[in-house]
Tab-separated table of N, CA, C and O in Angstrom:
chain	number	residue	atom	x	y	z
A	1	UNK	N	0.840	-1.180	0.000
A	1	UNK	CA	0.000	0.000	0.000
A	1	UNK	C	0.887	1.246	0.000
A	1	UNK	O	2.096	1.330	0.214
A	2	UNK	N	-0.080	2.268	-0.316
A	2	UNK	CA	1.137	3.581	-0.699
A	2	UNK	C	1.272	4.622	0.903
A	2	UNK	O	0.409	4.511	1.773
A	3	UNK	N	2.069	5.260	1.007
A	3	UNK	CA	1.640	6.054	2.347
A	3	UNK	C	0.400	6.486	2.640
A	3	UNK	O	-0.034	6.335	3.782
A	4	UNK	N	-0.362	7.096	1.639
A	4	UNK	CA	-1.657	7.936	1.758
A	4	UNK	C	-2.615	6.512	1.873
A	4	UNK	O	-3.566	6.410	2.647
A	5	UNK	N	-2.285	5.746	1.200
A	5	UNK	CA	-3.366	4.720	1.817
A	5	UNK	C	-3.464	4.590	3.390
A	5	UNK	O	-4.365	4.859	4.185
A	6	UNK	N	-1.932	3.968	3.564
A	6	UNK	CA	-1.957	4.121	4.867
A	6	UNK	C	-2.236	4.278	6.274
A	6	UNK	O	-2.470	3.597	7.273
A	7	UNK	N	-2.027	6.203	5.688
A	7	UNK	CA	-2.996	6.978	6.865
A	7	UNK	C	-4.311	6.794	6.618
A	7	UNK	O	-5.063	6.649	7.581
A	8	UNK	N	-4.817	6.769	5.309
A	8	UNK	CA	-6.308	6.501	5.177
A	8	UNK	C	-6.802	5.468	6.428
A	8	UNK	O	-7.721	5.707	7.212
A	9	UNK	N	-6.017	4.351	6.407
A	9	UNK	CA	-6.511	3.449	6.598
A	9	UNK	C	-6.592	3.422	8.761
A	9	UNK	O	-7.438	3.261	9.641
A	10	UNK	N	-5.059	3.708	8.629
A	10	UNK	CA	-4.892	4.005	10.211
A	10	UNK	C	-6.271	5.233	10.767
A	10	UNK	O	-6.822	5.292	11.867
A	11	UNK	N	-6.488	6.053	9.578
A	11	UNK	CA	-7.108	7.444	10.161
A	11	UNK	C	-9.177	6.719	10.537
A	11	UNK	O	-9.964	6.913	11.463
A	12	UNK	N	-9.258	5.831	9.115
A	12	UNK	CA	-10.767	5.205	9.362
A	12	UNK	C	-10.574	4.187	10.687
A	12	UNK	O	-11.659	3.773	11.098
A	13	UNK	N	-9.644	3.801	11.285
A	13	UNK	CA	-9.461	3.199	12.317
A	13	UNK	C	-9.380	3.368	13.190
A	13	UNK	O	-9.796	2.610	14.066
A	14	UNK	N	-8.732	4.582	13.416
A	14	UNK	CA	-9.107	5.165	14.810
A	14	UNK	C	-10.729	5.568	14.998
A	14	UNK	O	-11.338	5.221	16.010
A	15	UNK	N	-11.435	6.421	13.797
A	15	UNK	CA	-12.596	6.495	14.033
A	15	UNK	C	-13.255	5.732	14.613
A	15	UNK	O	-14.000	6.085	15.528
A	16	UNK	N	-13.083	4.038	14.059
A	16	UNK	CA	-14.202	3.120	14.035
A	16	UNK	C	-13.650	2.647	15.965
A	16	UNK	O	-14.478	2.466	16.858
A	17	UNK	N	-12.522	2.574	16.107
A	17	UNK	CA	-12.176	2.784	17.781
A	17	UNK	C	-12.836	3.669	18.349
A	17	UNK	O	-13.595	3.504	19.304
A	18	UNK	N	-12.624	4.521	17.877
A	18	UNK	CA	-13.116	5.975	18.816
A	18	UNK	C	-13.793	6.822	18.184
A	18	UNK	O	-13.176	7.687	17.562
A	19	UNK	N	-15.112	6.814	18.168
A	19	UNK	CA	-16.033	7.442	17.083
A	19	UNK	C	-15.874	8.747	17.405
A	19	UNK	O	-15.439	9.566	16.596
A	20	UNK	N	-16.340	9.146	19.054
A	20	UNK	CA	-16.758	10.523	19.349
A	20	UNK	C	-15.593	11.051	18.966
A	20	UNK	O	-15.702	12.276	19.013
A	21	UNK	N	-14.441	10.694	18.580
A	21	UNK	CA	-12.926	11.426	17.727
A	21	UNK	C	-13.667	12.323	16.533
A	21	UNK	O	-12.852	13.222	16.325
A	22	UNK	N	-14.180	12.416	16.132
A	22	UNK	CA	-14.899	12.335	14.816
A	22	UNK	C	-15.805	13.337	15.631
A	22	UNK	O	-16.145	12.362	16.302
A	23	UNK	N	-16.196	13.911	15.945
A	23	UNK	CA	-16.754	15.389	16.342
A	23	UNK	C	-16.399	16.638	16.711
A	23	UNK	O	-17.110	17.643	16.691
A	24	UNK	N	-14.906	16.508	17.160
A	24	UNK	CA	-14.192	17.435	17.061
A	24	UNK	C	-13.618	17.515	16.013
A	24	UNK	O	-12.998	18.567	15.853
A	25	UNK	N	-13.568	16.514	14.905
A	25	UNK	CA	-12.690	16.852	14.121
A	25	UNK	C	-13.749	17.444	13.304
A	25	UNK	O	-13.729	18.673	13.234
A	26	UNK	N	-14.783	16.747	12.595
A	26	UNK	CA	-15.831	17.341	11.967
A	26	UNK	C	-16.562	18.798	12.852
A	26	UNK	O	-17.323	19.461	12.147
A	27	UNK	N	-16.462	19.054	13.597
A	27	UNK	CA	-17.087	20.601	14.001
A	27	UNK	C	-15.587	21.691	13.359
A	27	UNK	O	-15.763	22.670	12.634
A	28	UNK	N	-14.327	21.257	13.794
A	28	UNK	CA	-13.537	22.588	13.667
A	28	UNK	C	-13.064	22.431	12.182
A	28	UNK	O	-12.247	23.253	11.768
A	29	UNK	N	-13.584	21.283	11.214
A	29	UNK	CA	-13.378	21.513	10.106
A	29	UNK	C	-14.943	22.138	8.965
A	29	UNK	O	-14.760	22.402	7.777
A	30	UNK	N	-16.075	22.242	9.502
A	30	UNK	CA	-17.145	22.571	9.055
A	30	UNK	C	-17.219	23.993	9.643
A	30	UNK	O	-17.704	24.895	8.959
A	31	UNK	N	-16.773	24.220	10.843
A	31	UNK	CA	-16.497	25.448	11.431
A	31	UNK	C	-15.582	26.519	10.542
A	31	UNK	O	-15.895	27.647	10.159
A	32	UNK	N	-14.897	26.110	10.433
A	32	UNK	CA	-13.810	26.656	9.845
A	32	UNK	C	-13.990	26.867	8.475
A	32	UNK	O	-13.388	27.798	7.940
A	33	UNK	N	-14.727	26.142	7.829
A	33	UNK	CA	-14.753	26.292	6.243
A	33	UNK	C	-16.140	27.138	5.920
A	33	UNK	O	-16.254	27.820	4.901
A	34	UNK	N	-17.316	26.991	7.049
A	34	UNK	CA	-18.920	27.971	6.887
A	34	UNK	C	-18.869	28.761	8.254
A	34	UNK	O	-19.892	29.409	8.476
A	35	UNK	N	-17.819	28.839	9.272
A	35	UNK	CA	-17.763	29.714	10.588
A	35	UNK	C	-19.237	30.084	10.756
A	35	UNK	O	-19.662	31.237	10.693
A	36	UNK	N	-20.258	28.570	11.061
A	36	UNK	CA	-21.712	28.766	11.472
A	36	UNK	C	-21.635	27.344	12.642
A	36	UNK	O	-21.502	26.141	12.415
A	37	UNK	N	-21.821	28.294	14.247
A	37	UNK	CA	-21.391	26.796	15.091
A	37	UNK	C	-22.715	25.972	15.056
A	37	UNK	O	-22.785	24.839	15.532
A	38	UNK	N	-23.824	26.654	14.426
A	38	UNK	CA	-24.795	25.312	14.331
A	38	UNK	C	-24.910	24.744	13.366
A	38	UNK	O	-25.533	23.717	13.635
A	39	UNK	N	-24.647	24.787	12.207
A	39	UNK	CA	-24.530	24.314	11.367
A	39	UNK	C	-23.389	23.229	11.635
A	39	UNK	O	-23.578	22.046	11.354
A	40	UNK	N	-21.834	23.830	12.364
A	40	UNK	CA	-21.024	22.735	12.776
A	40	UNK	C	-21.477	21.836	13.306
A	40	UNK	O	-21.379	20.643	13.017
A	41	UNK	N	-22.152	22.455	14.344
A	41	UNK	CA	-22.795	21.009	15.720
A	41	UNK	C	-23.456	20.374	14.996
A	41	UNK	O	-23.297	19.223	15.403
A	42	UNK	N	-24.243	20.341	14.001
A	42	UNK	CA	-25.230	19.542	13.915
A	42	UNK	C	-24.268	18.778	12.632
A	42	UNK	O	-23.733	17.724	12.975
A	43	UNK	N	-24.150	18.997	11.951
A	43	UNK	CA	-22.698	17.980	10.649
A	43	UNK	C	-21.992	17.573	11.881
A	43	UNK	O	-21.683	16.437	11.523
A	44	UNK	N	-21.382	17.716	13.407
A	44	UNK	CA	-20.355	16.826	13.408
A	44	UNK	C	-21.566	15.715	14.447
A	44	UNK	O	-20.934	14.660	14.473
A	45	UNK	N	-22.467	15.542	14.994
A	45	UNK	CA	-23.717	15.205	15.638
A	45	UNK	C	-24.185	13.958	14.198
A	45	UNK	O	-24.339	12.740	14.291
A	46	UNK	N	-24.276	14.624	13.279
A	46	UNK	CA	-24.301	13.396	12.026
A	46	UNK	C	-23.274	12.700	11.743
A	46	UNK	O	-23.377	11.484	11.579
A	47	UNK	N	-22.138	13.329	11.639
A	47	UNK	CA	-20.942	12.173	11.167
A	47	UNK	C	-20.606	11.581	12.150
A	47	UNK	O	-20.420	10.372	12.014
A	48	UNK	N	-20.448	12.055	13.197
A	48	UNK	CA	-20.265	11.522	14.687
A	48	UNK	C	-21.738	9.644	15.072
A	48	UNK	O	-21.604	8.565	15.649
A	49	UNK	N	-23.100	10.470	14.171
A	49	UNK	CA	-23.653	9.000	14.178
A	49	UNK	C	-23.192	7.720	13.397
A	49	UNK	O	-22.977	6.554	13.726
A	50	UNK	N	-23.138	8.341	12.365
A	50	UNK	CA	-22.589	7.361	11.104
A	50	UNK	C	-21.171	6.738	12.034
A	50	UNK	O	-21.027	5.570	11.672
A	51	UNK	N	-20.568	6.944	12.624
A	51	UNK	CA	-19.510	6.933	12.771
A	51	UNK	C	-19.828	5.614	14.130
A	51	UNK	O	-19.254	4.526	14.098
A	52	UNK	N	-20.574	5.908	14.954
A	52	UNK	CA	-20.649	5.299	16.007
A	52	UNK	C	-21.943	3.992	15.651
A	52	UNK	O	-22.031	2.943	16.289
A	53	UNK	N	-22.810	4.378	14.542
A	53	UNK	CA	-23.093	2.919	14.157
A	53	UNK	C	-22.181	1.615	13.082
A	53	UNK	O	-22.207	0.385	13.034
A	54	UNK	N	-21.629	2.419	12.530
A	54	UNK	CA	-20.003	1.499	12.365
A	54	UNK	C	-19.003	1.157	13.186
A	54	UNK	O	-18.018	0.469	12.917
A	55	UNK	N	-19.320	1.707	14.278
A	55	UNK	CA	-18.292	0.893	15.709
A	55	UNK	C	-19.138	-0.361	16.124
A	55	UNK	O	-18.783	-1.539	16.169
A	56	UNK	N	-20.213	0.141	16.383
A	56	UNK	CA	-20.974	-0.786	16.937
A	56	UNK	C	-21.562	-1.819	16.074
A	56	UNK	O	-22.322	-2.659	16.556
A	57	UNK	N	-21.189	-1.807	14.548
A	57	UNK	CA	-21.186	-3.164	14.111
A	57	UNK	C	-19.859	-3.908	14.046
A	57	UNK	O	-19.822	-5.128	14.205
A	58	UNK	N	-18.959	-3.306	13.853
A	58	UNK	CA	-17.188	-3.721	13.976
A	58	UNK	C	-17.469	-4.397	15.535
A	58	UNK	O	-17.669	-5.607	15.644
A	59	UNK	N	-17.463	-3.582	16.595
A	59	UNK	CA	-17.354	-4.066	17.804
A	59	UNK	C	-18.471	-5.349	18.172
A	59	UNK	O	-18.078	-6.285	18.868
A	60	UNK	N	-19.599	-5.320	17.757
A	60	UNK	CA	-20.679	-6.965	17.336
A	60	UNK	C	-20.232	-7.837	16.940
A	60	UNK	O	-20.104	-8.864	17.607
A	61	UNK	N	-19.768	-7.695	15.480
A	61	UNK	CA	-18.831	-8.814	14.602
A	61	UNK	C	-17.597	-9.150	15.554
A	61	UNK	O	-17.389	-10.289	15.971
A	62	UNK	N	-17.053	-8.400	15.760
A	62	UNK	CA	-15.777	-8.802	16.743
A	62	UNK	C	-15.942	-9.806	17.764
A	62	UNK	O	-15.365	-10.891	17.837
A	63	UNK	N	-16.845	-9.286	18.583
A	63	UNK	CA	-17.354	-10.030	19.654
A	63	UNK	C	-17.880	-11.758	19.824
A	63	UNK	O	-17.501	-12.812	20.335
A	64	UNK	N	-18.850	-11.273	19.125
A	64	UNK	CA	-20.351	-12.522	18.153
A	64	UNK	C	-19.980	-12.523	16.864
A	64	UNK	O	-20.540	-11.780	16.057
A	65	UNK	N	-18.870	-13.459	16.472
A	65	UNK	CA	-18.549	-12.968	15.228
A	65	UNK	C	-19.956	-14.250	14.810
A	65	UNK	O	-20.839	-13.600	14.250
A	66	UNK	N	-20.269	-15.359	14.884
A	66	UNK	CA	-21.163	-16.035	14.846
A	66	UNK	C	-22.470	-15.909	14.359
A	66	UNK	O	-23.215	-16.649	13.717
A	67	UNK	N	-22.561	-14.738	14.850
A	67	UNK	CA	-24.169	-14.550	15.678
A	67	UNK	C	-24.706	-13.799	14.424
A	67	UNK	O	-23.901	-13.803	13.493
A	68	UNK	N	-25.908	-13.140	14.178
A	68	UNK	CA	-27.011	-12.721	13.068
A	68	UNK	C	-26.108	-11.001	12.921
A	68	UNK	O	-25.841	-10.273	13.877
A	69	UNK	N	-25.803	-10.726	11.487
A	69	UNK	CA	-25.119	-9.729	11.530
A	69	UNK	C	-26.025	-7.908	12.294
A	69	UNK	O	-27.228	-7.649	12.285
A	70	UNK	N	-24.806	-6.971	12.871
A	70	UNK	CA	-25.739	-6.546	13.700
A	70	UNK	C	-26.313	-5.288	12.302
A	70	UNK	O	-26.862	-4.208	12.522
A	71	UNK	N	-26.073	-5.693	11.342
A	71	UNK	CA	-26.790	-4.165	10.577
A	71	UNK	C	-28.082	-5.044	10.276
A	71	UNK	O	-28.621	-4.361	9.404
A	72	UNK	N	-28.933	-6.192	10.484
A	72	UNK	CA	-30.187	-6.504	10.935
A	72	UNK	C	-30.946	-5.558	12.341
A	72	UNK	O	-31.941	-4.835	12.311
A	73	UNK	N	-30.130	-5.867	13.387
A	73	UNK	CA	-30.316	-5.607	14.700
A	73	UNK	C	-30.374	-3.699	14.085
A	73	UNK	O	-31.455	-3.112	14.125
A	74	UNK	N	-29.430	-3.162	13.706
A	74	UNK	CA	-29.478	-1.640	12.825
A	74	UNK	C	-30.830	-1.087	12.131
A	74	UNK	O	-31.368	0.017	12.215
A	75	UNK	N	-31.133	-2.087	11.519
A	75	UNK	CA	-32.418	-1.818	10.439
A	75	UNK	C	-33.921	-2.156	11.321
A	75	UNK	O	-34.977	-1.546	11.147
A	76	UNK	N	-33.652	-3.498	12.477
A	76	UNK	CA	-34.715	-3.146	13.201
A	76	UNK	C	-34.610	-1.679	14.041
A	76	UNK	O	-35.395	-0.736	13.937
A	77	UNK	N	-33.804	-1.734	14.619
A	77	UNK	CA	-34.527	-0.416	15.329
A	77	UNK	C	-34.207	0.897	15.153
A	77	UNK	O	-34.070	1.789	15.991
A	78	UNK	N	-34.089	0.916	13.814
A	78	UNK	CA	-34.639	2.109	12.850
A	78	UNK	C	-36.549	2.026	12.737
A	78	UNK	O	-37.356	2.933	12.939
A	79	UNK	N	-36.741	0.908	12.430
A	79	UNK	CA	-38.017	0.565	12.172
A	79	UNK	C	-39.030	0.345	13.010
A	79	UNK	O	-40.196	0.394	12.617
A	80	UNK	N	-38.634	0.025	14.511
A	80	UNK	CA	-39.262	0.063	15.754
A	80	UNK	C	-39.611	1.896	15.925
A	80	UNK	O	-40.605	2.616	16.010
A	81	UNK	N	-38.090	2.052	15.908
A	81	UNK	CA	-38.307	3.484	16.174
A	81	UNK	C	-39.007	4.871	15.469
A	81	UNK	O	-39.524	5.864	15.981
A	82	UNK	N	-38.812	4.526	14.252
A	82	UNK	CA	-39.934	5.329	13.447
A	82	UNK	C	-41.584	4.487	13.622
A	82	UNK	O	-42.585	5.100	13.992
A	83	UNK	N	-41.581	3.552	13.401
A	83	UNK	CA	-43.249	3.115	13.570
A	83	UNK	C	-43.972	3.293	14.893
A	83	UNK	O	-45.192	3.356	15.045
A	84	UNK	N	-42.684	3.391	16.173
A	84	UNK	CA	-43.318	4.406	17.607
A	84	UNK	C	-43.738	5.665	17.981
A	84	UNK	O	-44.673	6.052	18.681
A	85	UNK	N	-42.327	6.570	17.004
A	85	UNK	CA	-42.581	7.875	17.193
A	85	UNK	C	-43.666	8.136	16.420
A	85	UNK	O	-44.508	8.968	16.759
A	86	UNK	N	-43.746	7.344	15.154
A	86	UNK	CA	-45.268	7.884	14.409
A	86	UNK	C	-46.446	7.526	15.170
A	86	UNK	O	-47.413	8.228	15.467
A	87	UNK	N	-46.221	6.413	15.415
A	87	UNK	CA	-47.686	5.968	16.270
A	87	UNK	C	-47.777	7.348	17.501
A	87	UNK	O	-48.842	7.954	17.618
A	88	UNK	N	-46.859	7.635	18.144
A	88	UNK	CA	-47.253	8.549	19.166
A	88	UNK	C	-47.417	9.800	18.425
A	88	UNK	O	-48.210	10.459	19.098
A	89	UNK	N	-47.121	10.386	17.519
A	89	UNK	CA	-47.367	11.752	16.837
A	89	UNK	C	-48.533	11.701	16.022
A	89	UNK	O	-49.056	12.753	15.655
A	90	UNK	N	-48.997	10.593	15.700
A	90	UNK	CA	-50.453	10.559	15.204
A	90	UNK	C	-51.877	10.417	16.619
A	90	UNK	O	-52.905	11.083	16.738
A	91	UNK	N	-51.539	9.705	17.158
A	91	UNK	CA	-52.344	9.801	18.441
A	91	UNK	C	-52.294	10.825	19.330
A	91	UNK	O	-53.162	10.859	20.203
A	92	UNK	N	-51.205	11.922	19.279
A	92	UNK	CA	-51.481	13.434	20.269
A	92	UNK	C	-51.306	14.331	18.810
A	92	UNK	O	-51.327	15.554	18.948
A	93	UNK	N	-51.183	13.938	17.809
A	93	UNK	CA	-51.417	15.253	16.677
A	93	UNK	C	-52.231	15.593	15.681
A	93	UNK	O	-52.448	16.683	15.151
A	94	UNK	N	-52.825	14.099	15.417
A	94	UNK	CA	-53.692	13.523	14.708
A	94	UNK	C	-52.756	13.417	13.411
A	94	UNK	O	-53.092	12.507	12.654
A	95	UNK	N	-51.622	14.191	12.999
A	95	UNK	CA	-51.393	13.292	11.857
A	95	UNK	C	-50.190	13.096	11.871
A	95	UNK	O	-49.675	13.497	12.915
A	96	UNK	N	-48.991	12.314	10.631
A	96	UNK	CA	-47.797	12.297	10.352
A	96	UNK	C	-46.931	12.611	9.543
A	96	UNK	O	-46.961	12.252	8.365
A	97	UNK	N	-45.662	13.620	10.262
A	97	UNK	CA	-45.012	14.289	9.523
A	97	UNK	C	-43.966	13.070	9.618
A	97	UNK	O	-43.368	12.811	10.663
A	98	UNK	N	-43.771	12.192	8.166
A	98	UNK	CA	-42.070	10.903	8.205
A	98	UNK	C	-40.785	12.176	8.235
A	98	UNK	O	-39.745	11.727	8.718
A	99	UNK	N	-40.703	13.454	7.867
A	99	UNK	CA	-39.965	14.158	8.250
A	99	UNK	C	-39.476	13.883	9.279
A	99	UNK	O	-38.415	13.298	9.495
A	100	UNK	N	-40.470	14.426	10.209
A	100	UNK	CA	-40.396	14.590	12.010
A	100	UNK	C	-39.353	13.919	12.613
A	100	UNK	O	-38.283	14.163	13.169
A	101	UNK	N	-40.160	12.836	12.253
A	101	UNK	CA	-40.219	11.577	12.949
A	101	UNK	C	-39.122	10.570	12.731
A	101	UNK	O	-38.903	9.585	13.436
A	102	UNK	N	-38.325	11.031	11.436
A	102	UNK	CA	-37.144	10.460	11.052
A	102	UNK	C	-35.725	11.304	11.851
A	102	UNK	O	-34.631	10.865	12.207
A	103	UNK	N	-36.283	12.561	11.915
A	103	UNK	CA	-34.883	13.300	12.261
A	103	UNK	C	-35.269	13.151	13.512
A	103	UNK	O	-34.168	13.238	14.055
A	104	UNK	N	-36.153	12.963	14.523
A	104	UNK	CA	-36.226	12.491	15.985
A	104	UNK	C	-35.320	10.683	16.092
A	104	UNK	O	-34.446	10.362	16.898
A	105	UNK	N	-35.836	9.960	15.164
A	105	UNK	CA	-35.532	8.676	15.160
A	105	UNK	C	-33.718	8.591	14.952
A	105	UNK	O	-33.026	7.657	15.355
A	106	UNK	N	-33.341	9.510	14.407
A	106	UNK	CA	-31.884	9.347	14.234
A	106	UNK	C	-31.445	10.199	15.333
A	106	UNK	O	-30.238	10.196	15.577
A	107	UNK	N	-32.280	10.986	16.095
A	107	UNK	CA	-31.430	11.941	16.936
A	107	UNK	C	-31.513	10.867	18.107
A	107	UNK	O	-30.556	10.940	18.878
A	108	UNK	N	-32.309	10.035	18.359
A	108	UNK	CA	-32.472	8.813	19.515
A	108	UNK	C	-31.573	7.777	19.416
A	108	UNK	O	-31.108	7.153	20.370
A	109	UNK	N	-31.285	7.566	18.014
A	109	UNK	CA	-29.934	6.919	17.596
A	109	UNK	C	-28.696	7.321	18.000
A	109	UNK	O	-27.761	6.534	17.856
A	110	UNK	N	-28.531	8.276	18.425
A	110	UNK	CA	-27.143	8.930	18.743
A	110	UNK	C	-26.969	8.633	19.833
A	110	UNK	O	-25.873	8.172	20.153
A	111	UNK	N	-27.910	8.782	20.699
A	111	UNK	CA	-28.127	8.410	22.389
A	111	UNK	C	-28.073	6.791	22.634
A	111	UNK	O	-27.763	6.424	23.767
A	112	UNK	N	-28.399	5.658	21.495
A	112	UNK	CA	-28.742	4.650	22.046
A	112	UNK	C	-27.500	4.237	21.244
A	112	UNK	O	-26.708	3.679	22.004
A	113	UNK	N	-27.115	4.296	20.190
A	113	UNK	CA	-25.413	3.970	19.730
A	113	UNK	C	-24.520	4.498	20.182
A	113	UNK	O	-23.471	4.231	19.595
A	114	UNK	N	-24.443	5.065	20.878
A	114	UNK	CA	-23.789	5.958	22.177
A	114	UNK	C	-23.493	4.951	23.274
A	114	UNK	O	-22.473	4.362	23.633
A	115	UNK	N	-24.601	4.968	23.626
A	115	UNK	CA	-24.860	3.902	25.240
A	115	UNK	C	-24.375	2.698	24.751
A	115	UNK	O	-23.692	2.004	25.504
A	116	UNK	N	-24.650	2.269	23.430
A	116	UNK	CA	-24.613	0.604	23.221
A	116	UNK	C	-23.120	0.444	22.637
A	116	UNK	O	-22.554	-0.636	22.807
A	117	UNK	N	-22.478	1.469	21.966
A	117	UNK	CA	-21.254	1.807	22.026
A	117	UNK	C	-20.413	1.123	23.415
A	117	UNK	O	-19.719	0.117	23.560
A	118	UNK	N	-20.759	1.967	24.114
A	118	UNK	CA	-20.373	1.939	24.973
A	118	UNK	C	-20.049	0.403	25.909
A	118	UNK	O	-19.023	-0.156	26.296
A	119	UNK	N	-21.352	0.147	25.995
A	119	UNK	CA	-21.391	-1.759	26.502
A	119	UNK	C	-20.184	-2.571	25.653
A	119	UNK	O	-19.317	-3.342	26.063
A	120	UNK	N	-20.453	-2.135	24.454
A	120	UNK	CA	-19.832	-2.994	23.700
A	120	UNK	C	-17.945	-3.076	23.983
A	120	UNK	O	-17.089	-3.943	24.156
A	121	UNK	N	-18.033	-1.642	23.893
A	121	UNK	CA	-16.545	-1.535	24.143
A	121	UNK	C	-16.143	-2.229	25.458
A	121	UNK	O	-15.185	-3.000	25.513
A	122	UNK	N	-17.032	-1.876	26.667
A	122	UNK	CA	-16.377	-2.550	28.084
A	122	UNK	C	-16.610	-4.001	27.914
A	122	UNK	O	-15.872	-4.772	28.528
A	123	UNK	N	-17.906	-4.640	26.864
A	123	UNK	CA	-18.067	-6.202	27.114
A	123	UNK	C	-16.407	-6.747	25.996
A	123	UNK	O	-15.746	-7.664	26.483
A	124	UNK	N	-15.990	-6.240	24.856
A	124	UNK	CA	-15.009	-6.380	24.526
A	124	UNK	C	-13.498	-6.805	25.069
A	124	UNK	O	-12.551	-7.509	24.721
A	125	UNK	N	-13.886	-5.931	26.134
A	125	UNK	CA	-12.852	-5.351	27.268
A	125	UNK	C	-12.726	-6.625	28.108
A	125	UNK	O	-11.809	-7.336	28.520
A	126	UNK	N	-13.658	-6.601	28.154
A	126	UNK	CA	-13.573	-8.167	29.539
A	126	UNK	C	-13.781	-9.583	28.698
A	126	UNK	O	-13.324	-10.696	28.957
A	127	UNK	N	-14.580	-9.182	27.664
A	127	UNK	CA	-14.114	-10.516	27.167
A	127	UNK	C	-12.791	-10.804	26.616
A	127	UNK	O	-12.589	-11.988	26.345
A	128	UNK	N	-11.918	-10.034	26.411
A	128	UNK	CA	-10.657	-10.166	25.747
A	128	UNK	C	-9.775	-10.513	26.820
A	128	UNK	O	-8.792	-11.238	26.670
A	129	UNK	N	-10.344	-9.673	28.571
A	129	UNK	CA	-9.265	-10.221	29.151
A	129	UNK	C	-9.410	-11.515	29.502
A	129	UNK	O	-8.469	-12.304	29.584
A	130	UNK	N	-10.852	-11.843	29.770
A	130	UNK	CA	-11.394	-13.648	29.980
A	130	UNK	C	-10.531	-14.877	29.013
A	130	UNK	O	-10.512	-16.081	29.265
A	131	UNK	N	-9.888	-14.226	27.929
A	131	UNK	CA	-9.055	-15.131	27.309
A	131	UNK	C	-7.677	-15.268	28.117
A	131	UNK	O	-7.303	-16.251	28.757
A	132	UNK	N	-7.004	-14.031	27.934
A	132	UNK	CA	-5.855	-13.671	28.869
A	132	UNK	C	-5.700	-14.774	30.140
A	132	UNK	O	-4.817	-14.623	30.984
């Protein structure tokens, strides 16, 4: 491989280690190029998701390499989660905006690939030393 591959490769790797890396880097480079901090927050809040549901299938496969791949487990609860929030925004609004209800459903994603991030990394953790 050539150098620039390389770092490519080392640089998508640390991400997929360490997602929330990937929000500072995406805010002071969206910052810096449109100097609008909401516009930053919210681009590095997106790449920062993308980022942390590719840990958390790397860190699944790793684990359970066995087991039902987790971008199933991904696609259900995308689909739990939009067919709830709609069900509840049609029953206190009477109707449905899939807008809404999609950019709520991914903003709940951040919080729950976050948290599940998280498990994953410490169950990693101990299962790796359980070999040890």
């Amino acid at each position: 491989m050539t150098m620039l591959a390389n770092v490519w490769a080392y640089f998508w790797g640390t991400l997929t280690v360490v997602p929330f890396l990937g929000f500072p880097l995406v805010y002071l480079v969206v910052y810096g190029w449109k100097r609008d901090k909401k516009l930053a927050g919210r681009w590095a809040v997106n790449i920062t998701n993308f980022l942390l549901i590719r840990s958390v299938v790397a860190a699944y496969g790793i684990i359970w390499p066995q087991a039902l791949s987790a971008w199933w487990w991904v696609v259900c609860f995308f689909l739990i989660t939009i067919a709830l929030l709609g069900w509840v925004q049609v029953k206190f609004k009477g109707k449905l905006s899939l807008k809404k209800v999609g950019f709520s459903a991914w903003r709940l994603s951040f919080l729950w690939f976050g948290i599940v991030y998280i498990v994953l990394f410490t169950t990693g953790i101990v299962k790796t030393m359980g070999v040890v």
